[in-house]
Coordinates of C-alpha atoms and ligand atoms in Angstrom, one line a residue:
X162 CA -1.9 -20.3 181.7
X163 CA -5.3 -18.2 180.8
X164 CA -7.4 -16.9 183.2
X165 CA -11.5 -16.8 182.7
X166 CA -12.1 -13.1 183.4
X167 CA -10.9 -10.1 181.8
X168 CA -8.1 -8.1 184.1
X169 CA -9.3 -4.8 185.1
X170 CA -7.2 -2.0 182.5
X171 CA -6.4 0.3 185.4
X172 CA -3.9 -2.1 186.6
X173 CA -0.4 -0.8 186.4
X174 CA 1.2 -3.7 184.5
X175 CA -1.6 -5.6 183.0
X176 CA -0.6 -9.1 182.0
X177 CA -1.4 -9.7 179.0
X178 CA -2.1 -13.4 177.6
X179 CA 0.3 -14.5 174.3
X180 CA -1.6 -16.9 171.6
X181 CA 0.8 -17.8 169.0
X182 CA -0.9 -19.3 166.3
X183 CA 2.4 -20.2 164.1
X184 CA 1.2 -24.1 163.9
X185 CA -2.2 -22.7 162.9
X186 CA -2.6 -19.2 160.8
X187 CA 1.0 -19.3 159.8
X188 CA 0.9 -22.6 158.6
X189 CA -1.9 -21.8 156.5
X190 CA 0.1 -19.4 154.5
X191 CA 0.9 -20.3 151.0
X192 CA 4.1 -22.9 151.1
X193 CA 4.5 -22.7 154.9
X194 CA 3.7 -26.0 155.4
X195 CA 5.8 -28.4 158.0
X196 CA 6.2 -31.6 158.8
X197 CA 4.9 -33.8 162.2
X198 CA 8.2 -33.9 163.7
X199 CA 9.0 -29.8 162.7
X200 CA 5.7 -28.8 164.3
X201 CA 6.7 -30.7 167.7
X202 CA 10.3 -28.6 167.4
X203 CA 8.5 -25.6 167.1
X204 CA 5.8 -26.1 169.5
X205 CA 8.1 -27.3 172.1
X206 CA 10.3 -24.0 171.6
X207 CA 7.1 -21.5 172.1
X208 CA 6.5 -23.4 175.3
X209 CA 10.1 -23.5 176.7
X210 CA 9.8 -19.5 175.8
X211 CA 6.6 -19.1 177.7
X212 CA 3.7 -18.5 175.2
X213 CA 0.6 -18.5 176.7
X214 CA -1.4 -20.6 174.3
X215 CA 0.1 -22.3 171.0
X216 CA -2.6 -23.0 168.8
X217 CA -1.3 -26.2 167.3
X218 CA -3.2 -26.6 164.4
X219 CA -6.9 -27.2 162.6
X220 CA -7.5 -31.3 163.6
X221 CA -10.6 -31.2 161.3
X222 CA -8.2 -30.3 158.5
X223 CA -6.6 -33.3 157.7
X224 CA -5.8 -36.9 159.7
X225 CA -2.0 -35.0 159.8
X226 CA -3.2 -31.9 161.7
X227 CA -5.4 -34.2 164.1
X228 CA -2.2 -36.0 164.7
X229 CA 0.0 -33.2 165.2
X230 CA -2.6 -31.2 167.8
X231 CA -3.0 -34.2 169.6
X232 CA 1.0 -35.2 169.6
X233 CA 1.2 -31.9 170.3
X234 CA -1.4 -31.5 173.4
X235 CA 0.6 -34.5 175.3
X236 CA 4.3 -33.7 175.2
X237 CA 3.4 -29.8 176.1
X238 CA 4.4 -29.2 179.5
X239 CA 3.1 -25.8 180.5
X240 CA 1.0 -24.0 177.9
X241 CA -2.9 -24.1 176.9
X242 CA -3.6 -26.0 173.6
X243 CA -6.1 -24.7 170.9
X244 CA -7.3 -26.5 168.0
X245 CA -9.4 -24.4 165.8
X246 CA -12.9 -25.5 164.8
X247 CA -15.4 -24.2 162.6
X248 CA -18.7 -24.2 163.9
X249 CA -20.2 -27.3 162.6
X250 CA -20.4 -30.0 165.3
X251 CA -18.2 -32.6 163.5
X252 CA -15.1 -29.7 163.6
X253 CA -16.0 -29.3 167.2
X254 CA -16.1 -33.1 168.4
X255 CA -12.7 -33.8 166.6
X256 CA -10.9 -31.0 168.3
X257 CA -12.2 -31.1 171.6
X258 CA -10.5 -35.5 170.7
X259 CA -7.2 -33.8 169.9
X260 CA -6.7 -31.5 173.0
X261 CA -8.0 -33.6 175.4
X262 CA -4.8 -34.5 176.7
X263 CA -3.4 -30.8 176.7
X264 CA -2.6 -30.0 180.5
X265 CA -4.6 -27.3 179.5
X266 CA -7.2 -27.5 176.2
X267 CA -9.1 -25.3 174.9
X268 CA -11.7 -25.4 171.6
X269 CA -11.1 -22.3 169.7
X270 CA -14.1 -21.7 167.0
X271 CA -15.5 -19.4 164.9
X272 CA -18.2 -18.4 162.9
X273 CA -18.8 -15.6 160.2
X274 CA -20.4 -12.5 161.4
X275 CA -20.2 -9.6 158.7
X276 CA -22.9 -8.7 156.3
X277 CA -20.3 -9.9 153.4
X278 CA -19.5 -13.1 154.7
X279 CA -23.3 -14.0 155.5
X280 CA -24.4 -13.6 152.1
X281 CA -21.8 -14.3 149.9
X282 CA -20.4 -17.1 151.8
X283 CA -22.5 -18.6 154.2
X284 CA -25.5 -17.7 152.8
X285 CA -27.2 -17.7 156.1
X286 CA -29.1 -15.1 157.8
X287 CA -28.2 -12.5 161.0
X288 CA -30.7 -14.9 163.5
X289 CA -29.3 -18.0 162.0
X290 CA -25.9 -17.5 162.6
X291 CA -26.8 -16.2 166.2
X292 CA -28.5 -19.8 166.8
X293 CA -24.9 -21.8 165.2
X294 CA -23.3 -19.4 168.0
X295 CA -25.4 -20.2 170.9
X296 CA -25.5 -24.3 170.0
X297 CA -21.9 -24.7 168.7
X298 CA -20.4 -22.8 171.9
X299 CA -22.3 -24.8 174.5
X300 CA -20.8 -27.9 172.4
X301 CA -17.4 -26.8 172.8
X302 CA -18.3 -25.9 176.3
X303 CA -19.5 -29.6 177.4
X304 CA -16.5 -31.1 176.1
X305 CA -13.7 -28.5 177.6
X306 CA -13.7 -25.8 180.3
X307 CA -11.6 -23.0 178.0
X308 CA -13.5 -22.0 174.8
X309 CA -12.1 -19.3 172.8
X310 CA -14.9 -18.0 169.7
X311 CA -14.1 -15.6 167.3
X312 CA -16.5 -14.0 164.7
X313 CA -14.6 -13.6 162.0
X314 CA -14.3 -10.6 160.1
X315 CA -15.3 -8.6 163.2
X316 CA -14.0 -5.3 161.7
X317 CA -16.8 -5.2 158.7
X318 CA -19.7 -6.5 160.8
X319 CA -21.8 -3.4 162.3
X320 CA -21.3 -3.1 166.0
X321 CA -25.0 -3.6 166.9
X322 CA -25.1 -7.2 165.6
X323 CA -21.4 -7.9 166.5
X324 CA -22.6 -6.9 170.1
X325 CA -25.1 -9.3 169.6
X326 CA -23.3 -12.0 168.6
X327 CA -20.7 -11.4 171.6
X328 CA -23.1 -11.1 173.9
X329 CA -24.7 -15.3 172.5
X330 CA -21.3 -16.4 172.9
X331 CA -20.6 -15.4 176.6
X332 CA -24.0 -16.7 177.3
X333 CA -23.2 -19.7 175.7
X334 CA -20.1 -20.6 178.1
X335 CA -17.2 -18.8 176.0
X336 CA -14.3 -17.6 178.3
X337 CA -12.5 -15.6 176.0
X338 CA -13.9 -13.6 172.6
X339 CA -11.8 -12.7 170.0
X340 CA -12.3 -9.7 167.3
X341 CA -10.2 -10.5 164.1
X342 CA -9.4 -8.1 161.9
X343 CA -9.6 -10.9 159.3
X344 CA -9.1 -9.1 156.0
X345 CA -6.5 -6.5 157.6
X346 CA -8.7 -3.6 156.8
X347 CA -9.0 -1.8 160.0
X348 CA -7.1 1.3 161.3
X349 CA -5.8 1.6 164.4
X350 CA -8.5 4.4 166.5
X351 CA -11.5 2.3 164.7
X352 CA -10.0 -1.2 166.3
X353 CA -9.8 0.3 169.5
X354 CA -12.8 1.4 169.3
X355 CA -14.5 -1.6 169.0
X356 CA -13.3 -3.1 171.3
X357 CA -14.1 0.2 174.0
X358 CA -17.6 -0.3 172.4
X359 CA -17.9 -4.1 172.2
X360 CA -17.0 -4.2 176.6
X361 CA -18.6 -1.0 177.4
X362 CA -22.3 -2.5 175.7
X363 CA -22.0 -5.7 175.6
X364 CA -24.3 -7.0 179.5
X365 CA -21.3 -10.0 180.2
X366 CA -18.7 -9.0 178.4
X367 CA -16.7 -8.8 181.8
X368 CA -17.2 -12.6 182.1
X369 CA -14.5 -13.4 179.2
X370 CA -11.2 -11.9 178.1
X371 CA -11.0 -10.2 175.0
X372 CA -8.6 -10.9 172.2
X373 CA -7.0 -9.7 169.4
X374 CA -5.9 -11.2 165.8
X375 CA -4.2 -8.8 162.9
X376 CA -3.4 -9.3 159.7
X377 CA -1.1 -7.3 157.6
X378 CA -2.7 -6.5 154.7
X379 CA -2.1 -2.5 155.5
X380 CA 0.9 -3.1 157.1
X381 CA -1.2 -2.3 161.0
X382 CA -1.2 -5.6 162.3
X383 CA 0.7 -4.7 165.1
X384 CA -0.6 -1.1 165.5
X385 CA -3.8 -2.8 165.4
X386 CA -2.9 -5.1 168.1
X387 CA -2.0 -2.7 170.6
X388 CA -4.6 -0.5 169.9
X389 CA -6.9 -3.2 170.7
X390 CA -5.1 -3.9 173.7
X391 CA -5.7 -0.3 174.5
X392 CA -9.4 -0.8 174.0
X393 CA -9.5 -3.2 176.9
X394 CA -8.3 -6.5 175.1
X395 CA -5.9 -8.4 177.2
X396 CA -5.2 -11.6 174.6
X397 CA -2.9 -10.7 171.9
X398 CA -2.7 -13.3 168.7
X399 CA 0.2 -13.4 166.5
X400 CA 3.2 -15.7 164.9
X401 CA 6.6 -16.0 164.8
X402 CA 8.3 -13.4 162.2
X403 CA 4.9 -12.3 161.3
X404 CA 3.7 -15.6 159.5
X405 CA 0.1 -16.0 158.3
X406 CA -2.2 -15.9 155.5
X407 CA -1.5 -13.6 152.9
X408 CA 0.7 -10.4 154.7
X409 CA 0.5 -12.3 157.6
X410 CA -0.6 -11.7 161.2
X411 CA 1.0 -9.3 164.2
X412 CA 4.4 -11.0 164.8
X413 CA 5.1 -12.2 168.3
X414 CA 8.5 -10.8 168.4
X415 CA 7.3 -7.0 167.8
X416 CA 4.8 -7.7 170.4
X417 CA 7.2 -9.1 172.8
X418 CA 9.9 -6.3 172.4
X419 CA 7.5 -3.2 172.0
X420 CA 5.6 -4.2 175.9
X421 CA 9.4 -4.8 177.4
X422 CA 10.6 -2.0 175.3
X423 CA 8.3 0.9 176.4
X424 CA 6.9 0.3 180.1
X425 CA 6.1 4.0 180.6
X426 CA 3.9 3.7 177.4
X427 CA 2.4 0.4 177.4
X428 CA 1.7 -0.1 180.7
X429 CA 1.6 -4.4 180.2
X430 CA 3.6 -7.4 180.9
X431 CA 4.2 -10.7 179.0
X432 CA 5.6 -14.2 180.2
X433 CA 8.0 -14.9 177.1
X434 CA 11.1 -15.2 177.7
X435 CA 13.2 -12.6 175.1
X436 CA 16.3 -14.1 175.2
X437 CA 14.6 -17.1 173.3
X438 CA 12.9 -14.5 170.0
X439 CA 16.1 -15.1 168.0
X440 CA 15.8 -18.8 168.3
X441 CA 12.7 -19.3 167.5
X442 CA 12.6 -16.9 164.4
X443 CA 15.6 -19.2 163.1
X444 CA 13.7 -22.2 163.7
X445 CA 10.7 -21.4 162.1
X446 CA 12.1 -19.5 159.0
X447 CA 14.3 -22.9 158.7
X448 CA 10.8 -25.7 158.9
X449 CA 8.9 -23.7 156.5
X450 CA 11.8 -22.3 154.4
X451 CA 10.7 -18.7 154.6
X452 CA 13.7 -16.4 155.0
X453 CA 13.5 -13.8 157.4
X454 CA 13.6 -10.2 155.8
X455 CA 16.8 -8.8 156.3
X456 CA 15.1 -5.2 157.6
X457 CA 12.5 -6.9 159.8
X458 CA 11.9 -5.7 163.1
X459 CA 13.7 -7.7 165.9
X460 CA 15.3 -10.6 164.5
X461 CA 16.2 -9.8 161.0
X462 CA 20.0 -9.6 160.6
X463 CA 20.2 -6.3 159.9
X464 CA 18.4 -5.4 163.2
X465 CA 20.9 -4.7 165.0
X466 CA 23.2 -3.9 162.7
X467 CA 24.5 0.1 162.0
X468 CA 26.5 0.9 158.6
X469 CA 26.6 4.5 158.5
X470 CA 29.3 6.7 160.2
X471 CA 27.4 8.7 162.2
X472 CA 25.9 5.6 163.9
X473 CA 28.8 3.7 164.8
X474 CA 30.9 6.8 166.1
X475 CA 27.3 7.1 168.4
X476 CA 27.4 3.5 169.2
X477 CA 31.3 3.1 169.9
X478 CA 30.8 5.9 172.3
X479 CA 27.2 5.0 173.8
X480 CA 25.2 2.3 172.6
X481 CA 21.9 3.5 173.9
X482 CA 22.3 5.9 170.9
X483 CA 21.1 4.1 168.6
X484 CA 19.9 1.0 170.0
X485 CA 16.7 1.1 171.9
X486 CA 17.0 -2.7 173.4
X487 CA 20.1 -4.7 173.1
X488 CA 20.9 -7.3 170.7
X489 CA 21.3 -9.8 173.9
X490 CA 17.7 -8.9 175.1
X491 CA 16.6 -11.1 171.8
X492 CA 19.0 -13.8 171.9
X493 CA 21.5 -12.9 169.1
X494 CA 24.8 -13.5 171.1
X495 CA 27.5 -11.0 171.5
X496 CA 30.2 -11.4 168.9
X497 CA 32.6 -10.1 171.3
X498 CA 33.9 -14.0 171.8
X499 CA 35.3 -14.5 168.6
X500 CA 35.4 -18.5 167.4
X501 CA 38.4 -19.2 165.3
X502 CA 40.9 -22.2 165.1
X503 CA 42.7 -21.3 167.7
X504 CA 39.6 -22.1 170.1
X505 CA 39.1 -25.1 172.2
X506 CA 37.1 -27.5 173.4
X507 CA 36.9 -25.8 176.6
X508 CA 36.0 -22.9 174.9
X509 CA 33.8 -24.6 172.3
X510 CA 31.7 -25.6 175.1
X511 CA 31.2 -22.4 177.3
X512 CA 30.5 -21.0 173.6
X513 CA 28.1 -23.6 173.4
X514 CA 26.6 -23.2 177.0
X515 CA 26.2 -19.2 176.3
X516 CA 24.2 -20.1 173.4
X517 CA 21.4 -22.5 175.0
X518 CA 23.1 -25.6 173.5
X519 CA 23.9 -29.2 176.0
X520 CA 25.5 -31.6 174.3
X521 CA 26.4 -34.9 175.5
X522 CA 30.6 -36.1 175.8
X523 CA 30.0 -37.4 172.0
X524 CA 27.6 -35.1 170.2
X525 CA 30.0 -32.7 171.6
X526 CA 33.5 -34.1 170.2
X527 CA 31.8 -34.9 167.0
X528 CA 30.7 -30.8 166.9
X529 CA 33.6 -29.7 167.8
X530 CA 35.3 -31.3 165.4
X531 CA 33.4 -30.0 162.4
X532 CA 33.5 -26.8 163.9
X533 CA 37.6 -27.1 163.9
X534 CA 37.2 -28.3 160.0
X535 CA 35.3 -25.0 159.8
X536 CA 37.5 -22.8 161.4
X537 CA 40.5 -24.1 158.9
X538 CA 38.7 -22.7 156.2
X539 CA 36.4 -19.5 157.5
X540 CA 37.9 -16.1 158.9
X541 CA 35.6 -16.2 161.5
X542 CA 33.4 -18.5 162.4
X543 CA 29.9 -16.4 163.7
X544 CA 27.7 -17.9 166.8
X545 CA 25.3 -18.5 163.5
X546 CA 27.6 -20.6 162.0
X547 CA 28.0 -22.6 165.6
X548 CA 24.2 -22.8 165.3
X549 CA 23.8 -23.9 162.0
X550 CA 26.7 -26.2 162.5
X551 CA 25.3 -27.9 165.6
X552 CA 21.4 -27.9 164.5
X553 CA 23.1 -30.2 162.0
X554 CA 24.9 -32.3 163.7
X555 CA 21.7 -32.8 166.3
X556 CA 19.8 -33.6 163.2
X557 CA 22.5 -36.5 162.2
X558 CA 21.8 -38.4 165.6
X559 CA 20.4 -41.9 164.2
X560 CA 20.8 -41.5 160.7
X561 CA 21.5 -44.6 158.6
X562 CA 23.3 -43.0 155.4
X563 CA 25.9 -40.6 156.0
X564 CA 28.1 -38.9 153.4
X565 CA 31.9 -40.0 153.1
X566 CA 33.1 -38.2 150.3
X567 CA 32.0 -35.4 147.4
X568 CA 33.9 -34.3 144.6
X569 CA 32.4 -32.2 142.2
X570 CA 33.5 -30.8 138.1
X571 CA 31.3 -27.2 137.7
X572 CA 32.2 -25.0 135.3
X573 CA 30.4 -23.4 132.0
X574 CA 32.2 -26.6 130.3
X575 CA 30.5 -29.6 131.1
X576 CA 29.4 -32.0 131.7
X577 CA 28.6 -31.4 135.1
X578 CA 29.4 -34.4 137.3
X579 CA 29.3 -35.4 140.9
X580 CA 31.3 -38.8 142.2
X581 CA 29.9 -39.3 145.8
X582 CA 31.1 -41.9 148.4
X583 CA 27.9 -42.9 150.8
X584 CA 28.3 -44.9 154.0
X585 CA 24.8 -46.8 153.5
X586 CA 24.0 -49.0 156.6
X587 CA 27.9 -49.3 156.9
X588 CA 28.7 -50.1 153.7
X589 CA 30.8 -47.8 151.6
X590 CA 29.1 -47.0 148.2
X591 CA 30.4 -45.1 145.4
X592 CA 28.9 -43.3 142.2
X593 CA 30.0 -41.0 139.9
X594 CA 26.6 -39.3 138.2
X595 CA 26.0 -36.3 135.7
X596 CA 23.6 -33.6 135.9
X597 CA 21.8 -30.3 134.5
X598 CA 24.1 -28.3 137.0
X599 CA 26.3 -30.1 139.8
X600 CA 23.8 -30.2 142.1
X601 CA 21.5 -32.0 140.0
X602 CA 24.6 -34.2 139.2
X603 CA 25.3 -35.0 143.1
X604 CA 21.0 -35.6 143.3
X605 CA 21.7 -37.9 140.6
X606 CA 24.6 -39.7 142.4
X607 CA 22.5 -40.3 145.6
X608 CA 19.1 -41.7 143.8
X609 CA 21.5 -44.1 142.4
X610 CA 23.2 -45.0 145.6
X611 CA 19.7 -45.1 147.6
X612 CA 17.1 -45.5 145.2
X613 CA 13.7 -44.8 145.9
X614 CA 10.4 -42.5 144.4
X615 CA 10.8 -39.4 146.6
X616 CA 10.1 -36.3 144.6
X617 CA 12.5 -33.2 145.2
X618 CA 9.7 -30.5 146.4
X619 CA 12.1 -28.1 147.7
X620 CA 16.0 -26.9 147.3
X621 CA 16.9 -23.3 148.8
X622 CA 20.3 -21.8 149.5
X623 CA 20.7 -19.6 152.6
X624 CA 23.8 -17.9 153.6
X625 CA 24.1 -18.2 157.1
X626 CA 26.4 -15.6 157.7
X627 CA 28.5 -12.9 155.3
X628 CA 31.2 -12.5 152.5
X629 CA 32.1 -15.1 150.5
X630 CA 33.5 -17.7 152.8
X631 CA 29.9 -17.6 154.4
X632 CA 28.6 -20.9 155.4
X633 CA 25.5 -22.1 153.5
X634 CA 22.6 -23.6 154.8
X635 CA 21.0 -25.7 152.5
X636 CA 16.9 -26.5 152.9
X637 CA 15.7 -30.1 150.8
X638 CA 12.4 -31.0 151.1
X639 CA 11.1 -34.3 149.6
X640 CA 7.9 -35.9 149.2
X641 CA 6.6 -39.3 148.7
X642 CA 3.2 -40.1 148.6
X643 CA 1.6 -38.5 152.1
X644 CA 4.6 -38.5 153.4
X645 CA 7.0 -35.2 153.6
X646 CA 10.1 -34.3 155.4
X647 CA 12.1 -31.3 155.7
X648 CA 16.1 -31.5 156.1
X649 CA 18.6 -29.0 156.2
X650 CA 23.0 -29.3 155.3
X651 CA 25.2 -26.8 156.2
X652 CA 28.3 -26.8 155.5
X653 CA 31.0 -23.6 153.6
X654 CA 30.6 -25.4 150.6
X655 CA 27.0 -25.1 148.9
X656 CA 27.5 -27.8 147.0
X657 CA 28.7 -30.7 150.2
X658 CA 25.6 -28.4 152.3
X659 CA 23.3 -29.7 148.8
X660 CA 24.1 -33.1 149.6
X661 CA 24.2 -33.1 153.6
X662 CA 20.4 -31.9 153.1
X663 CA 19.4 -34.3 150.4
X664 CA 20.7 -37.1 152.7
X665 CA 19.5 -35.5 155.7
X666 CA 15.7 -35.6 154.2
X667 CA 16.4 -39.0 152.9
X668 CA 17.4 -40.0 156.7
X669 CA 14.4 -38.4 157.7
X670 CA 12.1 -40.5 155.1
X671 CA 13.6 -43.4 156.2
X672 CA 12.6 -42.9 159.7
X673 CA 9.1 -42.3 158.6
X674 CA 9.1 -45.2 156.0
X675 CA 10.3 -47.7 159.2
X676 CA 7.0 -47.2 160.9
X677 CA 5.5 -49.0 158.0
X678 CA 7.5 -51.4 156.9
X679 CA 11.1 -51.3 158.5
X680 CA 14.2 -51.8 156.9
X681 CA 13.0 -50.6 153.6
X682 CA 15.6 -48.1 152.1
X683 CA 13.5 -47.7 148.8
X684 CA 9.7 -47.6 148.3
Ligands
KIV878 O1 -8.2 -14.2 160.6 C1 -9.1 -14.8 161.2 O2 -10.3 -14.3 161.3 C2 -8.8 -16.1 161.7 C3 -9.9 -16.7 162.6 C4 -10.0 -18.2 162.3 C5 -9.6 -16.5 164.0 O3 -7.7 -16.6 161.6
ZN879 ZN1 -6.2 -15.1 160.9

């Protein structure tokens, strides 16, 4: 929860407020976009790992993100909701309507403020925008207690009029102010001091907390961040793995890790749990299909991974020289219980426990006995093949077509072609389809078996973990008409993972499609 006035920076651990805006910036980055029911996933994570505020999404945007903020806003337990609003009074009316059942809401909006954006895109003068600040604040104001406004492009808008402009909004009834570095042009010392500037001139500026929002652009987004934070900001704003428009914003992870990381430099404290980063990183790379680097800080795989000689001689004999957190602190498991198929299902399950996961008696003999078809054929089965495995099988709760069989001809002879056994509504149907490729031969198969108009948006391949016995997690997005859902397969073989996520999405549609008109398998 956010408090109203700005913490004094003296204090010895200064606590400082997390705003993830994944739902909202991140999503806004080209072919992030996620489903209703992925949004919910994710948004229900960042609260279970103790984010601050999730800003859920933009409700003037579209009917879908008004839905979403407000689905959003009534199943969140604990944190502050934002919806973002530009300052128009239409923008501001519908998202004050979607937060209003947020334990917590707030109205975040924002207005232009630099001498570019005025004239080339606004067109509006210094003293006009000052009046849009004063009139669309006090809106926001009247219709919720916690108003967040941010004059974008801060960092090119002379401090004078900036100072101005902060000064309007405070007046007007905003509780905290927020200083993007919209363009990612800024270097550190200059963001810091800004912000030194902005509080030190500024008459009220003690009345609101200050907040920072980085992009990437120059690669500073999180050097940025806690040099703001060093200039008296006490709100940071960032995404999970660094999502957001273009080179994205400050990622929450780095954030997260760097305060924990170095107490007797950054003399701060968050609320997010750590143990959770991994998680969500995984989750959110999987709704919007953006792998993870395999460098990046945190919770790419190579993170905590060492290669060279020198570094595992150091780390057999001490860890701490060469790791500077541990991979537990971030939620990537030990690997020192090794799954194979000699486990079981008293082991299974502790596995399971250690890794966040409940199942019920039945989800959990059904997991555990995919996991033992796994084991059969994999070296090693890695806690990310558990995950991927069971993410699956939670996904498969409910689902009216499931597959029953798959056998497949590849080869550089040809004709490719898939014969696939579905268990439709209970009854067993069978196809055998050809195909540019198998797995446009095993698509084939399944339109047949379940026809309907849904267009294929979306097939990536992930290995979840190494060599070539790796299991593959396959990501199928389809789309028909407004509607679009997201599925994933997993599974050793790409080619049964292909299928397990084309039926997985087509379980998904249906679930959507039943709303409307139910028991309609095609459109
Ligand atoms: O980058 C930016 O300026 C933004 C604002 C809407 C806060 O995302
Ligand atoms: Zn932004």
């Amino acid at each position: 929860m956010t408090t109203a006035t700005q913490p004094p920076i003296a204090d010895a651990k200064s606590p400082i407020v997390i705003f993830d805006t994944t739902l909202r910036d991140g999503e806004q980055c080209p072919g992030a976009t996620m489903t209703f029911e992925d949004k919910l996933e994710v948004a229900a994570l960042l609260d279970a790992m103790g984010v601050d505020i999730i800003e859920a999404g933009f409700p003037i945007a579209s009917e879908g993100d008004f839905e979403a903020v407000s689905a959003i806003a009534k199943a969140t337990k604990r944190a502050t909701i934002a919806g973002l609003a530009r300052a128009i009074e239409g923008d501001i009316a519908r998202c004050g309507e979607a937060v209003r059942h947020a334990v917590s809401p707030r109205i975040h909006t924002f207005v232009s403020t630099s001498p570019i954006h005025l004239a080339h895109q606004m067109n509006k003068s210094q003293e006009q925008v000052l009046e849009i600040i004063s009139r669309t604040v006090t809106q926001a104001r009247n219709l919720v207690g916690d108003v967040e406004w941010s004059a974008m492009d801060a960092t090119r808008t002379p401090l004078d009029y900036l100072c101005r402009c902060v000064e309007a909004a405070i007046k007007a009834g905003a509780t905290t102010i927020n200083l993007p570095d919209t363009v990612g042009y800024a270097v550190p010392a200059e963001y810091e001091a800004m912000f030194r500037n902005v509080r030190e001139r500024v008459p009220n500026a003690d009345k609101a907390v200050f907040s920072v929002h980085c992009h990437d652009d120059l690669g500073l987004a999180m050097a940025n961040s806690l040099a703001g934070v060093a200039g008296g900001a006490r709100q940071i704003e960032c995404t999970i793995n660094g999502l957001g428009e273009r080179a994205g914003n400050a990622a929450l992870e780095e954030v997260v890790m760097a305060i924990k990381t170095r107490p007797d430099a950054l003399h701060y404290s968050s609320g997010i749990d750590a143990t959770m980063l991994t998680r969500a990183s995984k989750l959110v790379s999987a709704v919007t299909s953006f792998p993870v680097q395999y460098n990046k800080a945190i919770v790419g795989r190579n993170a905590f991974a060492h290669e060279s000689g020198i570094h595992q001689d150091g780390m057999l004999k001490n860890a701490s020289t060469y790791e500077i957190m541990t991979p537990e602190s971030v939620g990537v498991a030990k690997t020192s219980l090794v799954m194979g198929k000699h486990s079981g299902r008293h082991a299974f399950k502790e596995k399971l426990k250690d890794m966040g996961y409940v199942l019920g008696d039945n989800a959990l003999q059904d997991a555990f006995t995919r996991f033992k078809d796994l084991a059969d054929k994999k070296k090693i089965v890695y806690d990310e093949d558990i995950e991927a495995l069971v993410d699956d099988e939670i996904g498969h709760k409910n689902e009216r077509i499931t597959l029953a069989s798959l056998a497949v001809i590849a080869g550089t002879t040809g004709p490719q072609s898939a014969e696939i056994a579905l268990d439709v509504d209970g009854a067993l149907k069978t196809f055998k389809a050809e195909g540019n490729g198998p797995v446009d031969a095993i698509f084939n198969a399944i339109v047949t078996l379940v026809p309907h108009n849904a267009v294929l948006d979306l097939y990536q391949v992930h290995a979840v973990t190494r060599g070539t016995d790796a299991q593959a997690e396959v990501s199928v997005r389809l789309v028909e008409g407004e509607k679009q859902v997201t599925a994933r397969g997993a599974d050793p073989d790409t080619l049964v993972a292909s299928a397990r996520a084309y039926i997985a999405a087509l379980n998904k549609l249906m679930v959507k499609r039943a709303k409307l008109r139910p028991d309609t398998l095609a459109s």
